Tab-separated table of C-alpha atoms and ligand atoms in Angstrom:
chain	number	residue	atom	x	y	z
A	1	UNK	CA	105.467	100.551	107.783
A	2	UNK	CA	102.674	98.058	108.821
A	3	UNK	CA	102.672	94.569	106.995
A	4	UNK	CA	99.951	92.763	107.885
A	5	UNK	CA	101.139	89.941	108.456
A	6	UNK	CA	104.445	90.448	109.806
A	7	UNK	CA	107.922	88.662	109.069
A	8	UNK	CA	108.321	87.160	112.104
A	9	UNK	CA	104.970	85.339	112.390
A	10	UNK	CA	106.580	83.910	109.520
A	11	UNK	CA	110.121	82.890	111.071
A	12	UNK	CA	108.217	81.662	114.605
A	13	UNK	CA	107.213	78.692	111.661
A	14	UNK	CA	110.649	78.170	110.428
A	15	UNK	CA	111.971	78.152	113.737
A	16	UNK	CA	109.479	75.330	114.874
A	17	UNK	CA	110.849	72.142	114.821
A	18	UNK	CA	107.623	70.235	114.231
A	19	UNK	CA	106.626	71.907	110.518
A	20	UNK	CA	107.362	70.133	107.141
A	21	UNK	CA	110.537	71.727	104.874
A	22	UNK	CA	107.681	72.714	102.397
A	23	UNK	CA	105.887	74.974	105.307
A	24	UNK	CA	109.097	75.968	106.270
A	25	UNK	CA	109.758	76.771	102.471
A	26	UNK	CA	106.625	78.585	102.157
A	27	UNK	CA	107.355	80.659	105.441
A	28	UNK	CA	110.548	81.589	103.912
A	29	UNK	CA	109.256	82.860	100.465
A	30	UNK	CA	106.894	85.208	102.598
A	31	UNK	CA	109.318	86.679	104.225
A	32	UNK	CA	111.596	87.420	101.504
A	33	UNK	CA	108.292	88.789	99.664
A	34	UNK	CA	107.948	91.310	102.496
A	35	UNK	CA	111.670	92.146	102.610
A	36	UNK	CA	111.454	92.552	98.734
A	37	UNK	CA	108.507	94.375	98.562
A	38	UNK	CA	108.926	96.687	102.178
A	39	UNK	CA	112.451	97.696	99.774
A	40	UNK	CA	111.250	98.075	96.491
A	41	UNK	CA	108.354	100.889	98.531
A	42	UNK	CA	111.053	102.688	100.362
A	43	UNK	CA	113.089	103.147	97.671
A	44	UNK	CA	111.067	103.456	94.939
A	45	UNK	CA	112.323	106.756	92.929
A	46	UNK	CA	109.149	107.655	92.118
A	47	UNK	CA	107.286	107.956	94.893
A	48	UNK	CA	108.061	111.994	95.439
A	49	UNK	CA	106.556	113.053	92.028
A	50	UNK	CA	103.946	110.013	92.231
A	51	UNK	CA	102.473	112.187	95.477
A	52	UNK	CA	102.837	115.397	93.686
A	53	UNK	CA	101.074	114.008	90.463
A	54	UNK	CA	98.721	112.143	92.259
A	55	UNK	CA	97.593	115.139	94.961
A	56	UNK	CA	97.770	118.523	93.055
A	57	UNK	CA	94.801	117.489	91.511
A	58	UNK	CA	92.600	116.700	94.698
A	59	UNK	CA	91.116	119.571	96.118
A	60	UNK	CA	91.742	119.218	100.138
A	61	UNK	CA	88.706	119.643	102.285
A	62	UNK	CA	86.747	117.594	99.856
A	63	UNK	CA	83.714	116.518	102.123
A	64	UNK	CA	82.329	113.154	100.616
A	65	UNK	CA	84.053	109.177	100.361
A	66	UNK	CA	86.492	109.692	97.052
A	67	UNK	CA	88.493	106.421	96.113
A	68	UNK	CA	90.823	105.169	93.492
A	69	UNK	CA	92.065	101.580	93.357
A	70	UNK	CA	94.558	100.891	90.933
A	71	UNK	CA	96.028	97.056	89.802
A	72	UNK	CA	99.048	95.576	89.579
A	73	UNK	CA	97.765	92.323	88.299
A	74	UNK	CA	99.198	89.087	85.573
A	75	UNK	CA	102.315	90.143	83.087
A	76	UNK	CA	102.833	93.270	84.515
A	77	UNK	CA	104.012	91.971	87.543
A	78	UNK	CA	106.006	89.028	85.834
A	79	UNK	CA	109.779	89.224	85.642
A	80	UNK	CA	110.497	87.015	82.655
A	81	UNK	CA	113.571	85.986	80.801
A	82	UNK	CA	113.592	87.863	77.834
A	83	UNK	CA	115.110	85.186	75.565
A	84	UNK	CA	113.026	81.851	76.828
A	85	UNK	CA	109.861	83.430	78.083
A	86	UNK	CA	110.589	81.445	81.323
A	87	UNK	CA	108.563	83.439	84.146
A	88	UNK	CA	111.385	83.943	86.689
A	89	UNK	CA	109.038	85.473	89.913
A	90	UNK	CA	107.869	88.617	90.685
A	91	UNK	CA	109.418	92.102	89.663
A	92	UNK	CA	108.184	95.474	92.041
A	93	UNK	CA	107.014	97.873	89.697
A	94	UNK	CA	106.591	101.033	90.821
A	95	UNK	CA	102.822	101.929	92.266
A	96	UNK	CA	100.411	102.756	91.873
A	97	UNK	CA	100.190	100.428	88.716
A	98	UNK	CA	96.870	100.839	86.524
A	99	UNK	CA	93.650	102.653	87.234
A	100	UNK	CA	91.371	100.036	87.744
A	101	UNK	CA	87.934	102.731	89.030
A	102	UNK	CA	87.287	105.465	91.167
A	103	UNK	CA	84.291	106.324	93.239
A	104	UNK	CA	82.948	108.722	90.659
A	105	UNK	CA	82.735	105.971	87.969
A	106	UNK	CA	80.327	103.590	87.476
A	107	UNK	CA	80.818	100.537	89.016
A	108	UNK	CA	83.535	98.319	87.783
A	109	UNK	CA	82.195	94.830	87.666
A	110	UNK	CA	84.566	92.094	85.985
A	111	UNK	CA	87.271	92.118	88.814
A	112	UNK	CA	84.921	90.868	92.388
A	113	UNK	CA	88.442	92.047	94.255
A	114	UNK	CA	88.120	95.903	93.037
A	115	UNK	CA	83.954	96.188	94.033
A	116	UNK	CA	84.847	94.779	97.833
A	117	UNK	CA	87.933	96.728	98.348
A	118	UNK	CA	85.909	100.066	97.321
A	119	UNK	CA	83.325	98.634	99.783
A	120	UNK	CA	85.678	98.451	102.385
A	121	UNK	CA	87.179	101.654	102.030
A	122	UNK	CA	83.622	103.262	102.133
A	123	UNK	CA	82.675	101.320	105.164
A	124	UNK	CA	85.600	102.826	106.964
A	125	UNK	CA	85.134	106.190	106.351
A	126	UNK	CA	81.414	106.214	107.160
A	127	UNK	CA	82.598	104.535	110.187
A	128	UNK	CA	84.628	107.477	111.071
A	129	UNK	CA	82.297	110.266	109.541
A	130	UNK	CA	79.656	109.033	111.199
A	131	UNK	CA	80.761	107.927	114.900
A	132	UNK	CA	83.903	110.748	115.092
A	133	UNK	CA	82.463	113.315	112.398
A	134	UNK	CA	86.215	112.653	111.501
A	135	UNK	CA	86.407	113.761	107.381
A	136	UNK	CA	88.909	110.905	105.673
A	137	UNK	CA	92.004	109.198	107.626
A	138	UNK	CA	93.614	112.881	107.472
A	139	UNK	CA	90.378	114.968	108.355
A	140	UNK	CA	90.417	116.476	105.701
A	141	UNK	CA	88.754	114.613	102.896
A	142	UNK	CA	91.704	112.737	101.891
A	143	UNK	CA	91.338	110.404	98.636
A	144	UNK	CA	91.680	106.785	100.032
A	145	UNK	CA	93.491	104.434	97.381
A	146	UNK	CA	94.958	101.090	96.947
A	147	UNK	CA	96.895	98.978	94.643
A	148	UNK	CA	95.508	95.457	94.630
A	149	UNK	CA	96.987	92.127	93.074
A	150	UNK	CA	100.662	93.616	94.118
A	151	UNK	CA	103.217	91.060	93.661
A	152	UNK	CA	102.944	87.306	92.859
A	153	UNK	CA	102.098	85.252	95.787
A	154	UNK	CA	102.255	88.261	98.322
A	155	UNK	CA	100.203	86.872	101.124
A	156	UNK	CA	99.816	90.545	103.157
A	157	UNK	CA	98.263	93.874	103.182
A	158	UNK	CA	100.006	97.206	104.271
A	159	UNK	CA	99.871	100.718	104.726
A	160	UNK	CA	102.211	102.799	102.907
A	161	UNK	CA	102.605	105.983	104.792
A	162	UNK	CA	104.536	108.398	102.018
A	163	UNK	CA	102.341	108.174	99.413
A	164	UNK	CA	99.299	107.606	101.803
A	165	UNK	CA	97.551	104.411	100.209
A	166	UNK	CA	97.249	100.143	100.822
A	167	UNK	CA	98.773	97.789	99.230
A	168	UNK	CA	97.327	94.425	98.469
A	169	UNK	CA	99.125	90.677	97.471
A	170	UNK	CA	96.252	88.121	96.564
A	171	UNK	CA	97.192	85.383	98.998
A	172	UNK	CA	99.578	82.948	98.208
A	173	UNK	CA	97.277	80.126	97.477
A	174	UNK	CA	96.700	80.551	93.973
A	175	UNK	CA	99.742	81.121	92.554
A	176	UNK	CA	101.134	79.739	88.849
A	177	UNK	CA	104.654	79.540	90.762
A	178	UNK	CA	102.986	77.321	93.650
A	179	UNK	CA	104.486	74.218	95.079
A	180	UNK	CA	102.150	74.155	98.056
A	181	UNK	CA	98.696	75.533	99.153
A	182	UNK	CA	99.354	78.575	100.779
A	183	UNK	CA	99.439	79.749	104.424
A	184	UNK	CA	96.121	82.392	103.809
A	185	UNK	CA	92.971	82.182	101.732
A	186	UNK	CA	93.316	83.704	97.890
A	187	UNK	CA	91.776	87.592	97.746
A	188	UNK	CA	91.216	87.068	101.695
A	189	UNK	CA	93.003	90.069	102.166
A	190	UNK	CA	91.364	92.653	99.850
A	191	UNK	CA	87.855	91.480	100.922
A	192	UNK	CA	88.569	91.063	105.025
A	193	UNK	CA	87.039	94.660	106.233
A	194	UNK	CA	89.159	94.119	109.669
A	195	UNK	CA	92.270	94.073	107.067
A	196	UNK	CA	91.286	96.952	105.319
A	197	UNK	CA	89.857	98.964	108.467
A	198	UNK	CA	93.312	97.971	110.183
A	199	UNK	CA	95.852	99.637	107.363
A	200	UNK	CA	93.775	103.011	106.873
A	201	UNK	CA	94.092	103.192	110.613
A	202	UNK	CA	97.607	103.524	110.387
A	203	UNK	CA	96.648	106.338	108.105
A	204	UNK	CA	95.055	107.799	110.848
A	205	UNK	CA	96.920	107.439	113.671
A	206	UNK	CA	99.652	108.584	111.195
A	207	UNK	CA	97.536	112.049	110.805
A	208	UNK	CA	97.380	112.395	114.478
A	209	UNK	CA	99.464	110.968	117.422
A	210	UNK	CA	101.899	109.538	115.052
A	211	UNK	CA	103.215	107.016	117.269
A	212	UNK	CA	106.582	106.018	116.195
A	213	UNK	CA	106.432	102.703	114.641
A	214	UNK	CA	108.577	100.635	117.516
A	215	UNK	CA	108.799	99.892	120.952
A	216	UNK	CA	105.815	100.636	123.185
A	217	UNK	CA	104.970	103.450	120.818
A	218	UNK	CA	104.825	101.228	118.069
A	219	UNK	CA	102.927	98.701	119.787
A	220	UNK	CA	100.177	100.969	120.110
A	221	UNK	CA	100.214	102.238	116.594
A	222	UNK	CA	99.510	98.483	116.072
A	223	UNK	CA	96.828	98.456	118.672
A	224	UNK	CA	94.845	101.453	117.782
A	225	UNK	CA	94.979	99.173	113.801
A	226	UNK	CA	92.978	96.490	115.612
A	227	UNK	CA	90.980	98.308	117.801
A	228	UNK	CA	89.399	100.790	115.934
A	229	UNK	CA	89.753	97.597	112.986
A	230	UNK	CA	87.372	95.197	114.853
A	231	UNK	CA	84.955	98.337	115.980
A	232	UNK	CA	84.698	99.024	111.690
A	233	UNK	CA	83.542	95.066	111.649
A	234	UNK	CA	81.178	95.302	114.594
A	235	UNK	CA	79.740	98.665	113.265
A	236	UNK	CA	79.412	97.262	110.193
A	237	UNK	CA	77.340	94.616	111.645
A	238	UNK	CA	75.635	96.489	114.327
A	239	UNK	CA	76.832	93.839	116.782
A	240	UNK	CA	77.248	94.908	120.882
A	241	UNK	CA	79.811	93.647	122.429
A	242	UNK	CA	78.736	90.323	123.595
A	243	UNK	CA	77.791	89.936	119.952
A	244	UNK	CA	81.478	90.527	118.643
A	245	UNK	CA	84.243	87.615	117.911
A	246	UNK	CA	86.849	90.382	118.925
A	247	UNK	CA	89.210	88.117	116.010
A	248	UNK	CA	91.441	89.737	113.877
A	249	UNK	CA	92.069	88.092	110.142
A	250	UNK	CA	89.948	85.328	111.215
A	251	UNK	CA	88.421	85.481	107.443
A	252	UNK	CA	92.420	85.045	105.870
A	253	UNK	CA	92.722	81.584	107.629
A	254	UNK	CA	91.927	77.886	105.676
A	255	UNK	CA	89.830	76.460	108.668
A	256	UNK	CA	91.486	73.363	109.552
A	257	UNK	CA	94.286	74.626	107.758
A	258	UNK	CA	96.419	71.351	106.499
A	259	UNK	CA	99.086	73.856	105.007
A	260	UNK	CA	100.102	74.417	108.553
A	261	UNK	CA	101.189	71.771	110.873
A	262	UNK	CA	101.068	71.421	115.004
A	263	UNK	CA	99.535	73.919	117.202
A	264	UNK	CA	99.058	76.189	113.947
A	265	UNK	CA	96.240	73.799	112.211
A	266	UNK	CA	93.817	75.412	114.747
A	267	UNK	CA	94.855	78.719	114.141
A	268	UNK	CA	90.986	80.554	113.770
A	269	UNK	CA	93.140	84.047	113.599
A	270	UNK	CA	95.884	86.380	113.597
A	271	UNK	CA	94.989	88.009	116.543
A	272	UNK	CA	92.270	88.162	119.172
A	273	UNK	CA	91.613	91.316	121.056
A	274	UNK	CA	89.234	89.348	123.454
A	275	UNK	CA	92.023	86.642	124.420
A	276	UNK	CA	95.720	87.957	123.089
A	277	UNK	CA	97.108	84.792	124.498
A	278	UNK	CA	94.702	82.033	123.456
A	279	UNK	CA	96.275	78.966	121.386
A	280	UNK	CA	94.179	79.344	118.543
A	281	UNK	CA	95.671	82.728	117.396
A	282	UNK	CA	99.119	82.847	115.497
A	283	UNK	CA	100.260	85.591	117.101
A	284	UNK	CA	100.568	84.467	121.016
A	285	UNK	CA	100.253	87.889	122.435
A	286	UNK	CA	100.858	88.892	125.939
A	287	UNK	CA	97.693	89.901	127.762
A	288	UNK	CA	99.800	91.584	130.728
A	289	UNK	CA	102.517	93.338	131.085
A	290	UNK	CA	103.608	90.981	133.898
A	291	UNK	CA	103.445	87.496	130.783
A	292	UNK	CA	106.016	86.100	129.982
A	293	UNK	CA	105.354	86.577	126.188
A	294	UNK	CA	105.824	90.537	126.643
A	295	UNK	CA	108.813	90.876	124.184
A	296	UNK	CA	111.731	92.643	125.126
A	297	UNK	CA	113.843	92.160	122.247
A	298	UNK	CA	114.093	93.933	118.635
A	299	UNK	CA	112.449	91.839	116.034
A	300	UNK	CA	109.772	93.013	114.341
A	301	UNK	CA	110.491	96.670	115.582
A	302	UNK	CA	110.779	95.320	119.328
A	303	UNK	CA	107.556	93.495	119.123
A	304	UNK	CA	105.557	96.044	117.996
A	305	UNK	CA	102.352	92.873	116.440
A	306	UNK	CA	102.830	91.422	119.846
A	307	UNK	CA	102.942	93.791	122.754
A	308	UNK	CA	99.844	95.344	121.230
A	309	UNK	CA	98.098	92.818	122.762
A	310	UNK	CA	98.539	94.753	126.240
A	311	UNK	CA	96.532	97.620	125.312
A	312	UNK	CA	93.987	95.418	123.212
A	313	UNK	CA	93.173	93.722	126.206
A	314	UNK	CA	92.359	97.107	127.914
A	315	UNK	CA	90.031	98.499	124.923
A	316	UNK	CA	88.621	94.961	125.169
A	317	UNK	CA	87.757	95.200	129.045
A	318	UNK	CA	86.580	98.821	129.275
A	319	UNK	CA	84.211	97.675	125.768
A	320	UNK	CA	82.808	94.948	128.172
A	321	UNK	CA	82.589	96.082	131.421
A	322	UNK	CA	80.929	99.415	129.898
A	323	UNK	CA	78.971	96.822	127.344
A	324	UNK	CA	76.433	98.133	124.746
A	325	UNK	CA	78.266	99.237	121.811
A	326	UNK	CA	82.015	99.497	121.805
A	327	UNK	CA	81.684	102.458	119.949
A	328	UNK	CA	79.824	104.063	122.197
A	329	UNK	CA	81.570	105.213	124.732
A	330	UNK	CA	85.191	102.614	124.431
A	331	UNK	CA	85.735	104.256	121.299
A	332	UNK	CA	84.965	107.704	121.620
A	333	UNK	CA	87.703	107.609	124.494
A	334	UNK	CA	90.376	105.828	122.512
A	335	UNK	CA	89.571	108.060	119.763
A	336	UNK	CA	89.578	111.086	122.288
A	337	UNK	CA	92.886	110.122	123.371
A	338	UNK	CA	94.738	109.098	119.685
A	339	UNK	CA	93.668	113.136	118.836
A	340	UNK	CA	94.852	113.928	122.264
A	341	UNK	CA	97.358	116.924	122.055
A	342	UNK	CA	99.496	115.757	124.846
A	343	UNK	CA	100.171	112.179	122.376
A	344	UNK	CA	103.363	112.178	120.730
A	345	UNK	CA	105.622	109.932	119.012
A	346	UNK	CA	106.998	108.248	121.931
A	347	UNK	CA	104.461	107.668	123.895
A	348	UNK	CA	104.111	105.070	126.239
A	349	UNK	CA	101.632	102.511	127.288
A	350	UNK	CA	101.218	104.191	130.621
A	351	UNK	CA	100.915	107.971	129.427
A	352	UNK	CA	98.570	106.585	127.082
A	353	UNK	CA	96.257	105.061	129.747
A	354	UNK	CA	96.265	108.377	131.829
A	355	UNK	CA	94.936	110.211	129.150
A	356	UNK	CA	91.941	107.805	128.414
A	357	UNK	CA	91.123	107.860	132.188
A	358	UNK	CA	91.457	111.527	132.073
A	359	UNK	CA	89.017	111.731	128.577
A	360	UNK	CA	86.561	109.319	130.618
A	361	UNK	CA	86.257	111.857	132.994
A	362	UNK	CA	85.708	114.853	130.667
A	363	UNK	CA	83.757	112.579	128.150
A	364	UNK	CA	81.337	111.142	130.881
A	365	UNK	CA	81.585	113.748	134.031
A	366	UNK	CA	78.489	112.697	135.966
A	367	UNK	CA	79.252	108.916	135.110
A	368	UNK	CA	82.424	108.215	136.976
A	369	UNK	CA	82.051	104.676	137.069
A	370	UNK	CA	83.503	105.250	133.086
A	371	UNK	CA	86.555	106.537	134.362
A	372	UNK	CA	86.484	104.096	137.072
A	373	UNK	CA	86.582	101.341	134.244
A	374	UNK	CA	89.177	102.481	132.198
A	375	UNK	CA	91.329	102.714	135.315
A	376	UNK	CA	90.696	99.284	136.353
A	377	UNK	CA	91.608	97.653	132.905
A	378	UNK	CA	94.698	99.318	132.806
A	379	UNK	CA	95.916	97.833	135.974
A	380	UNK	CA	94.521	94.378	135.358
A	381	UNK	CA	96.624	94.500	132.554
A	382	UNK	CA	99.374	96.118	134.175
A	383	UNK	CA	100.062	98.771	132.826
A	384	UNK	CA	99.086	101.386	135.464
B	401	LIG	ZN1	99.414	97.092	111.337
């Protein structure tokens, strides 16, 4: 299950030695708010008959954008001491929570945080109607919901594969219980498109490879998130590739952040397709397998928001070197390849680069300097 943000961006700032106790407090809380909130969705009881409730009555095959979000917002997501009133944190009710609007009402307008999480989800699935012809994240028309406002100072998004839909925190900055000012801007994360275009990704790379989420599989799960997430942006804004910042949650960051300390105040992102390893990203990435910062060990699902970085690096250099629109022709390969028959849940970095080279040849068969290019990233990043 995809957290955004994950837990051990968050213990890479406890472990440095240069960040205040109240960072290192703050770091802390988020990652017990993940652990808390990854456990209350796993084991939430209702979740079988929430599916069944929630899906009998969608026809399949439905053939136009359809969206619910739903809230979990103020008191009912309070755990208070029933005999002061004392607010004690957060409890984890069990989503959805309440219907906040659907795509067949009229526009909800008193909550900013509903109107540009609908907008997102739309965006995305034009984005794949209209450059795949692909029909919802399953193919098939699926309804695309969220739950927004989850928790109380939840500063993440994620995908929650079993009963298909996001899940949204509101930032930790602007929380009742707050001692300090927050690692990521309030409501960032509902109204980031790369956020949102990143977790229904998961959906569909869930519907169709279904890349097991660790290892090299894993980190490729996590790469097809930000690749296809930063084509939704530049899409979006009809930008070519020399036009694109290539940044991932570069809208969720304070600028000159003074809630994080050293190195981190220049963070400008979470990630950066078009330089995994640059300084000003929280996540130092490896842009090779040969770096040192490939990670070999078994944190976050061995490294599965790090050594995506490898084959973000590729999309990034075949989306240059064939330049234009990274949609274009980038995309329709890595999308080629993701619906690929021969993927499969284990699949590796290097069985996934054959089969882009391969697409690249029946994609573009009297161009074979495509296939040429997609060869050539793969072994500058050395994969191949
Ligand atoms: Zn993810």
């Amino acid at each position: 299950m995809c957290s955004f943000v994950p837990r051990t961006l968050f213990q890479s700032i406890i472990d440095d030695e240069t960040v205040s106790e109240e960072e290192r407090q703050e770091a802390q809380h988020q990652i017990d708010v993940i652990t808390r909130t990854l456990n209350a969705v796993e084991n939430a009881a209702s979740t079988e008959s929430k599916v069944k409730a929630r899906y009998d009555v969608i026809p399949t095959g439905f053939k136009e954008f359809r969206s619910k979000i739903w809230g979990m917002s103020g008191r009912n997501c309070e755990e208070i001491n029933p005999e002061t009133g004392e607010i004690l944190g957060t409890s984890y009710k069990p989503l959805p929570g309440i219907l906040y609007s659907s795509s067949q009402d009229p526009p909800y307008e008193q909550d900013q945080d509903v109107i540009t999480c609908m907008e997102g989800l739309r965006t995305t699935y034009n984005f794949y109607k209209s450059v795949f012809n692909r029909e919802s994240i399953d193919g098939n028309g699926l309804q695309l919901e969220a739950s927004i406002h989850y928790a109380t100072r939840y500063g993440n998004a994620l995908w929650e594969p079993a009963s298909k839909q996001m899940i949204f925190g509101d930032g930790d900055g602007n929380s009742r219980f707050g001692r300090f000012a927050g690692f990521f801007k309030p409501g960032s994360m509902v109204s980031s498109l790369d956020v949102i275009a990143h977790e229904l990704t998961h959906g569909v790379t869930g519907h169709t490879a279904n890349f097991e989420y660790k290892h090299q599989p894993g980190a490729l799960n996590e790469s097809m998130s930000d690749v296809f997430g930063s084509m939704v942006v530049q899409w979006k804004q009809g930008q070519t590739v020399d036009e694109a910042d290539w940044l991932i949650g570069a809208n969720i960051i304070y600028p000159n952040s003074e809630s994080l300390t050293g190195r981190r105040s220049n963070a400008m992102c979470l990630r950066s397709l078009k330089d995994p390893s640059a300084i000003t990203n929280l996540e130092l990435q490896p842009n090779s397998m040969t770096s040192s910062r490939y990670y070999k060990g078994e944190d976050d699902n061995g490294g599965v928001h790090r050594n995506s970085g490898v084959p973000n690096f590729a999309f990034y250099k075949v989306a240059m070197a064939l330049g234009g629109h990274s949609w274009d022709r980038a995309g329709k390969i890595w999308y080629e390849t993701l619906t690929d028959s021969r993927m499969h849940p284990k699949t590796q970095f290097v069985e996934f680069a054959r089969v882009t080279i391969d697409q690249a040849k029946t994609l573009y068969p009297d161009d074979l300097f495509v296939a040429q290019v997609v060869e050539e990233a793969w072994y500058d990043v050395g994969v191949l």
